[in-house]
Amino acid sequence: MANVTSTADGTERLQLLRVLGPAHIWALGVGIVLVGEYMGWNFSVGKGGMIAGLIACWVAGLLYTCVAMIDSEVTSTIAAAGGQYAQAKHIVGPLMAFNVGLFLVMAYTMLEAANAITVGYLLDTVAGMMGHTGLNQQPFIVLSIMFLAWLNFRGVLATLTFNLVITAIAFLAIIALFVAVQLGVSAVPLDFTAITKAPLPYGWIGIVASLHFGLWYYLGIEGTCQAAEEVRSPARSLPYGTMAGIMTLLIAATMTWYVCSGLLPWEYLGQAGTPLFDAARVTGSTGLMILLFLGTMFSTLASANGCINDASRAWFSMGRDRYLPSWFGAVHPVYRTPYRSIVFLVPIALIFALGAPLDQVVTFSILSGLLGYTFMTFNMVMFRRKWPLDTIKRGYVHPFHPLPTIVLLTLCAAAYFAVFLGYGTQLSAMMCFYIVASLWFHFRRYQFVRRGDQFTMPWPKPRGY
């Protein structure tokens, strides 16, 4: 494996290590997302009821299946750190690439903050169950972020191997709860009468509104692309890991909705902080309660761990290409990690984790992700037009083009409307933030970008050029 590369001026630059396989890609994608089954998704039930929550689960699943298909094709061809940022850089241009990179960093950093908040909330809940009320959550929030940042600092192989183990345990915990409830272990039987009594308590508009938090089931699966430069065989590992990840999440999401909706009243479920753990408590089984406590804890840690990995890769890539100060484009001489980017993003995550409510942080992450998915549709269309199937070798070709792109763009538009219904102010504020950031890049940073050094793929000239 190559550890250094030569730059245009003849100097040598340290590279990230190619040490990951398909299982690590699965662990990165599912690890980031699986926390969405343990918290956050249930707010969709509060928006529209149980049926709306189920529809949101499957519609969001379709949206992210399109994301996974598109990402698998483009990233198996453009195997560079930064994922969608690298795609936009090669296919569209600098302004698009800067915005996509910023969307990625903010989506993952906000998701990391939400995970840390959940760790503190869960420990406070368990302490209250044991008679210790008033637990200070802030030290646990800080400790979780600092520990995972240190783990990422020390090396990607150890980071994602850790993710693989705890993600598998968290996924098996969901299966165990589902099977136990089906076998009658629960002291409270499954009850879906709310579907007939109040199928759509807020009407059809509730279905649209629920899509906002339905995205939380899958948000972050696109993060598999961030490891493209550290995978031994990108053309094989990235499609396998990503597609296996989205199938895993579709199964986990459906089982989660089924168990929680059957055990918990929808009014409570719609505002619960840790719905799967609460469902385990309702069963009356101490073993299930302990297992789902561990599953919730492991899923939040796996997600935050993956988010630090992905956000730092996107920030590192932008620094390496001079979209940001080149100081961020450094690789640690021993651990071969983007250590400066990892350290820089820690205080940003801490500020939001310690000073913002969970639903606001979740919304900021969702909106940033949605913007990235929207631009992904333009990337895909331009990619196929500039480099048709017979011009370059692809590791994976997604079927039915351009149908997945059209479906993705349509569902993104519906999701924007859903967010606007409940968080219109946040949507407007976020758009203003990204507009200001785009202006800063255009007037202050674009002059430092070396366009000729960016295009590292040995492709022919685009069709029509």
XYZ file of C-alpha atoms in Angstrom:
465
model
C 0.000 0.000 0.000
C 1.247 3.483 -0.769
C 2.019 5.626 2.232
C 3.179 8.752 0.401
C 2.356 10.526 -2.818
C 4.133 13.167 -4.845
C 2.526 16.571 -5.288
C 2.728 18.862 -8.307
C 5.790 20.686 -6.905
C 7.709 17.434 -6.353
C 7.285 17.180 -2.584
C 6.002 14.043 -0.875
C 2.817 13.974 1.184
C 1.673 11.381 3.726
C -1.444 9.449 2.778
C -4.206 7.706 4.706
C -3.717 3.950 5.040
C -5.771 1.449 3.009
C -6.604 -1.072 5.731
C -10.421 -1.468 5.650
C -12.642 -4.190 4.195
C -16.392 -4.574 3.444
C -17.231 -5.409 7.082
C -15.679 -2.139 8.230
C -17.738 -0.242 5.644
C -20.876 -1.953 6.921
C -19.889 -1.062 10.481
C -19.272 2.566 9.522
C -22.599 3.005 7.700
C -24.830 1.009 10.041
C -22.927 2.197 13.105
C -23.647 5.836 12.314
C -27.314 5.191 11.577
C -28.471 2.482 13.979
C -28.873 5.012 16.785
C -31.826 6.296 14.752
C -33.648 3.105 15.690
C -32.915 3.727 19.367
C -33.908 7.416 19.470
C -35.295 10.201 17.297
C -37.415 8.239 14.806
C -40.313 8.114 17.259
C -40.900 11.858 16.933
C -42.477 10.941 13.572
C -45.206 9.090 15.502
C -45.840 12.246 17.529
C -46.210 14.207 14.298
C -48.824 11.965 12.694
C -49.635 8.823 14.679
C -48.627 5.187 14.320
C -49.623 4.724 10.675
C -47.878 7.944 9.686
C -44.773 6.750 11.505
C -44.784 3.478 9.553
C -45.308 5.245 6.223
C -42.475 7.642 7.088
C -40.260 4.631 7.896
C -40.774 3.048 4.477
C -40.797 6.256 2.425
C -37.555 7.345 4.085
C -36.234 3.845 3.417
C -36.949 4.336 -0.291
C -35.188 7.709 -0.213
C -32.077 6.229 1.369
C -32.110 3.193 -0.901
C -31.782 5.640 -3.792
C -28.979 7.419 -1.915
C -27.147 4.126 -1.357
C -27.500 3.078 -5.003
C -26.241 6.388 -6.367
C -23.405 6.624 -3.856
C -22.296 3.053 -4.549
C -21.837 3.757 -8.244
C -20.091 7.112 -8.006
C -17.882 6.377 -4.999
C -16.749 2.984 -6.301
C -15.393 5.022 -9.230
C -14.152 8.107 -7.342
C -12.354 6.443 -4.440
C -11.198 9.494 -2.470
C -11.647 10.718 1.084
C -14.502 13.175 1.390
C -17.118 11.011 -0.297
C -19.772 13.226 -1.829
C -17.418 16.208 -1.593
C -14.911 14.376 -3.820
C -17.731 13.494 -6.207
C -18.834 17.117 -6.544
C -15.232 18.261 -6.966
C -14.640 15.944 -9.909
C -18.054 16.181 -11.535
C -19.471 19.683 -10.975
C -17.081 22.313 -9.647
C -15.560 24.128 -6.647
C -18.613 25.963 -5.281
C -20.721 22.805 -5.343
C -17.882 20.828 -3.759
C -17.409 23.352 -0.944
C -21.101 23.340 -0.098
C -21.397 19.559 -0.204
C -18.347 19.242 2.034
C -19.841 21.693 4.506
C -23.185 19.850 4.453
C -21.366 16.633 5.336
C -19.356 18.141 8.176
C -22.369 19.831 9.762
C -24.654 16.798 9.362
C -22.175 14.470 11.050
C -21.082 16.927 13.737
C -24.698 17.634 14.712
C -25.450 13.903 14.737
C -22.423 13.384 16.976
C -23.778 16.043 19.355
C -27.218 14.369 19.374
C -25.602 11.054 20.269
C -23.724 12.599 23.164
C -26.944 14.182 24.451
C -28.606 10.760 24.321
C -25.763 9.172 26.306
C -26.286 11.717 29.091
C -30.075 11.321 28.997
C -29.896 7.526 29.124
C -27.513 7.493 32.087
C -29.725 10.012 33.883
C -32.772 7.782 33.253
C -31.053 4.665 34.553
C -29.730 6.545 37.595
C -33.291 7.710 38.343
C -34.552 4.127 38.110
C -31.968 3.196 40.743
C -33.006 6.030 43.049
C -30.250 8.532 42.176
C -32.104 11.549 40.815
C -30.593 14.730 39.428
C -27.567 13.171 37.700
C -25.377 15.810 36.032
C -25.358 14.761 32.359
C -22.701 17.184 31.125
C -19.575 15.286 32.297
C -20.777 12.144 30.478
C -21.478 14.149 27.310
C -17.973 15.613 27.352
C -16.338 12.303 28.257
C -18.032 10.374 25.432
C -16.995 12.903 22.770
C -13.442 13.203 24.074
C -12.940 9.418 24.313
C -14.200 8.777 20.786
C -12.142 11.664 19.385
C -9.069 10.098 21.011
C -9.938 6.716 19.490
C -10.260 8.298 16.030
C -6.979 10.132 16.569
C -5.166 6.843 17.184
C -6.148 5.079 13.952
C -8.988 4.161 11.612
C -8.599 0.374 11.827
C -9.041 0.294 15.605
C -11.858 2.859 15.347
C -13.944 0.912 12.862
C -13.143 -2.489 14.375
C -14.555 -1.115 17.628
C -17.588 0.090 15.635
C -18.040 -3.326 14.070
C -18.287 -5.059 17.449
C -20.619 -2.631 19.237
C -22.815 -2.100 16.152
C -23.347 -5.858 15.823
C -24.348 -6.069 19.499
C -26.789 -3.154 19.138
C -28.375 -4.729 16.044
C -28.700 -8.126 17.730
C -30.371 -6.432 20.713
C -33.189 -5.197 18.434
C -33.637 -8.682 17.010
C -33.652 -10.176 20.511
C -36.363 -7.780 21.680
C -38.468 -8.493 18.595
C -38.173 -12.278 19.013
C -38.801 -12.157 22.768
C -41.974 -10.110 22.338
C -43.192 -12.449 19.603
C -42.625 -15.446 21.925
C -44.702 -13.862 24.667
C -41.904 -12.870 27.048
C -43.418 -9.413 27.557
C -45.678 -8.857 30.566
C -47.645 -6.420 28.368
C -49.013 -7.930 25.128
C -48.685 -6.184 21.799
C -51.591 -3.818 21.255
C -52.218 -2.110 17.910
C -55.772 -0.948 18.601
C -54.604 2.651 18.284
C -54.345 2.007 14.544
C -58.111 1.521 14.357
C -59.067 4.035 17.050
C -56.845 6.886 15.845
C -55.192 5.848 12.560
C -54.350 9.417 11.475
C -54.987 11.758 14.442
C -53.737 14.790 12.497
C -55.030 13.812 9.067
C -53.006 13.320 5.921
C -50.842 16.336 6.695
C -49.532 14.315 9.638
C -48.066 11.779 7.202
C -46.112 14.523 5.449
C -44.981 16.043 8.754
C -43.810 12.657 10.053
C -41.362 12.290 7.151
C -39.134 14.831 8.889
C -38.132 12.460 11.677
C -38.634 9.324 9.598
C -35.320 10.223 7.973
C -33.640 9.597 11.322
C -34.010 5.839 10.759
C -31.348 5.999 8.026
C -29.559 9.346 8.251
C -25.827 8.831 7.751
C -25.722 5.673 5.607
C -24.031 7.810 2.949
C -21.114 8.087 5.376
C -19.666 4.851 3.987
C -18.237 6.956 1.158
C -16.003 8.895 3.529
C -13.748 5.863 3.962
C -13.140 5.421 0.229
C -9.460 6.349 0.492
C -8.849 3.894 3.342
C -10.488 0.804 1.811
C -8.316 -1.926 0.349
C -10.604 -2.542 -2.647
C -13.029 0.411 -3.085
C -14.725 -0.951 -6.209
C -15.789 -4.073 -4.287
C -15.971 -3.037 -0.634
C -17.923 0.208 -0.954
C -20.935 -1.159 -2.900
C -21.098 -4.346 -0.787
C -20.790 -2.521 2.518
C -23.236 0.228 1.587
C -25.964 -1.968 0.100
C -25.683 -4.499 2.940
C -25.959 -1.561 5.332
C -29.191 -0.165 3.891
C -30.771 -3.651 3.891
C -29.783 -4.100 7.544
C -31.348 -0.756 8.426
C -34.601 -1.457 6.576
C -35.034 -4.634 8.627
C -34.086 -2.957 11.907
C -36.356 0.043 11.272
C -39.422 -2.083 10.571
C -38.869 -4.272 13.636
C -38.324 -1.186 15.790
C -41.587 0.423 14.704
C -43.473 -2.852 15.219
C -42.238 -3.505 18.761
C -42.416 0.075 20.052
C -45.826 0.815 18.515
C -47.231 -2.372 19.965
C -45.915 -1.884 23.498
C -46.086 1.886 24.026
C -49.066 4.278 23.635
C -48.494 6.426 20.590
C -48.904 9.627 22.606
C -45.998 8.592 24.857
C -43.977 7.072 22.040
C -44.120 10.346 20.106
C -42.074 12.162 22.729
C -39.960 9.390 24.339
C -36.215 9.953 24.642
C -35.165 6.293 24.328
C -38.109 4.346 22.835
C -36.496 0.899 22.487
C -35.190 0.999 26.054
C -38.641 2.109 27.236
C -40.223 -0.781 25.315
C -37.852 -3.201 27.054
C -38.834 -1.726 30.434
C -42.521 -2.325 29.635
C -41.874 -6.027 29.011
C -40.934 -6.488 32.664
C -37.897 -8.583 31.738
C -34.718 -7.522 33.527
C -32.599 -9.301 30.942
C -34.214 -7.440 28.045
C -33.937 -4.165 29.917
C -30.189 -4.639 30.434
C -29.714 -5.774 26.834
C -31.546 -2.779 25.387
C -29.698 -0.429 27.731
C -26.446 -1.797 26.307
C -27.866 -1.622 22.786
C -28.853 2.026 23.219
C -25.492 2.911 24.732
C -23.516 1.023 22.082
C -25.554 2.452 19.197
C -25.007 6.031 20.377
C -21.278 5.452 20.827
C -20.980 3.721 17.442
C -22.824 6.565 15.753
C -20.761 9.293 17.401
C -17.606 7.341 16.608
C -18.511 7.071 12.927
C -19.559 10.706 12.791
C -16.169 11.865 14.066
C -14.524 9.660 11.441
C -16.650 11.007 8.577
C -16.740 14.690 9.525
C -12.972 14.772 9.947
C -12.409 13.101 6.535
C -14.590 15.674 4.790
C -12.898 18.576 6.625
C -9.458 17.070 5.936
C -10.209 16.691 2.224
C -11.336 20.300 1.930
C -8.144 21.452 3.655
C -5.972 19.264 1.439
C -7.558 20.838 -1.647
C -7.212 24.378 -0.178
C -10.975 24.916 0.070
C -10.109 25.511 3.719
C -6.710 26.476 5.167
C -4.247 23.781 4.104
C -3.262 23.315 7.776
C -6.269 20.981 8.086
C -4.963 18.717 5.320
C -2.252 17.162 7.489
C -1.922 13.429 8.221
C -0.448 12.241 11.508
C 3.044 10.791 10.851
C 2.453 7.752 13.089
C -1.296 7.045 13.160
C -2.023 8.221 9.591
C -5.218 9.978 10.611
C -6.429 13.542 9.802
C -5.649 14.499 13.385
C -5.940 18.270 13.071
C -9.428 18.011 11.604
C -10.456 15.590 14.357
C -9.243 17.933 17.111
C -10.727 21.059 15.486
C -14.249 19.658 15.254
C -14.408 18.463 18.888
C -15.279 21.854 20.476
C -17.951 22.483 17.822
C -19.680 19.213 18.730
C -19.366 20.036 22.428
C -20.950 23.479 22.008
C -24.071 22.004 20.412
C -24.204 18.960 22.704
C -24.046 21.114 25.831
C -26.097 24.089 24.686
C -28.850 22.969 22.279
C -32.003 20.817 22.736
C -32.047 17.387 21.110
C -34.788 18.051 18.545
C -33.012 21.210 17.313
C -29.719 19.365 16.901
C -31.466 16.489 15.115
C -33.211 18.927 12.771
C -29.964 20.704 11.871
C -28.374 17.337 11.059
C -31.360 16.230 8.965
C -31.487 19.477 6.995
C -27.773 19.392 6.251
C -28.137 15.802 5.066
C -31.124 16.707 2.885
C -29.159 19.430 1.133
C -26.434 16.916 0.393
C -28.939 14.433 -1.054
C -30.466 17.144 -3.228
C -27.118 18.040 -4.762
C -26.380 14.325 -5.164
C -29.118 14.115 -7.792
C -27.407 16.756 -9.950
C -24.052 15.023 -9.449
C -25.488 11.736 -10.701
C -27.100 13.203 -13.822
C -23.923 15.081 -14.759
C -21.775 12.029 -14.046
C -23.721 9.835 -16.465
C -23.800 12.579 -19.106
C -20.102 13.439 -18.921
C -18.869 9.856 -18.564
C -21.400 7.359 -19.978
C -21.198 3.698 -19.021
C -18.873 2.735 -21.860
C -16.239 5.418 -21.192
C -14.897 4.601 -17.699
C -14.764 1.497 -15.518
C -17.238 1.437 -12.627
C -17.130 -0.848 -9.612
C -20.945 -0.852 -9.469
C -23.665 0.353 -11.848
C -26.989 1.141 -10.220
C -30.040 0.049 -12.244
C -33.009 1.985 -13.661
C -31.206 5.306 -14.134
C -32.529 8.039 -13.993
C -35.487 6.711 -11.934
C -33.627 6.597 -8.570
C -32.449 10.171 -9.140
C -35.978 11.388 -9.882
C -37.393 9.543 -6.866
C -34.671 10.954 -4.615
C -35.248 14.540 -5.746
C -39.025 14.183 -5.308
C -38.735 12.748 -1.810
C -36.205 15.414 -0.812
C -38.714 18.092 -1.835
C -41.405 16.398 0.277
C -38.992 16.216 3.224
C -38.207 19.946 2.970
C -41.918 20.671 3.184
C -42.236 18.339 6.166
C -39.431 20.163 7.990
C -40.963 23.522 7.129
C -44.249 22.527 8.785
C -42.625 22.195 12.197
C -39.276 23.954 11.965
C -39.658 26.718 9.404
C -37.520 29.162 11.384
C -34.665 26.675 11.682
C -34.903 25.897 7.972
C -34.627 29.585 7.084
C -31.739 30.145 9.506
C -29.852 27.176 8.149
C -30.280 28.331 4.548
C -28.942 31.760 5.510
C -25.935 30.127 7.171
C -25.039 28.157 4.047
C -25.551 31.175 1.772
C -23.152 33.235 3.908
C -20.645 30.361 3.886
C -20.890 30.147 0.079
C -20.220 33.882 -0.245
C -17.201 33.556 2.054
C -15.801 30.767 -0.104
C -16.388 32.643 -3.349
C -14.760 35.891 -2.230
C -12.100 34.655 0.216
C -11.070 31.045 -0.502
C -11.648 30.345 -4.176
C -8.449 32.161 -5.098
C -6.397 29.523 -3.252
C -7.978 26.526 -4.994
C -5.682 24.815 -7.495
C -8.084 23.297 -9.956
C -5.441 21.314 -11.819
C -4.321 19.463 -8.676
C -7.828 18.295 -7.763
C -8.522 15.890 -10.587
C -6.767 12.701 -9.579
C -8.873 10.231 -11.575
C -7.373 8.844 -14.830
C -10.488 9.552 -16.865
C -10.872 10.653 -20.480
C -12.139 14.141 -21.211
C -15.878 14.463 -20.490
C -18.186 13.955 -23.436
C -18.870 17.270 -25.146
C -15.591 18.903 -23.988
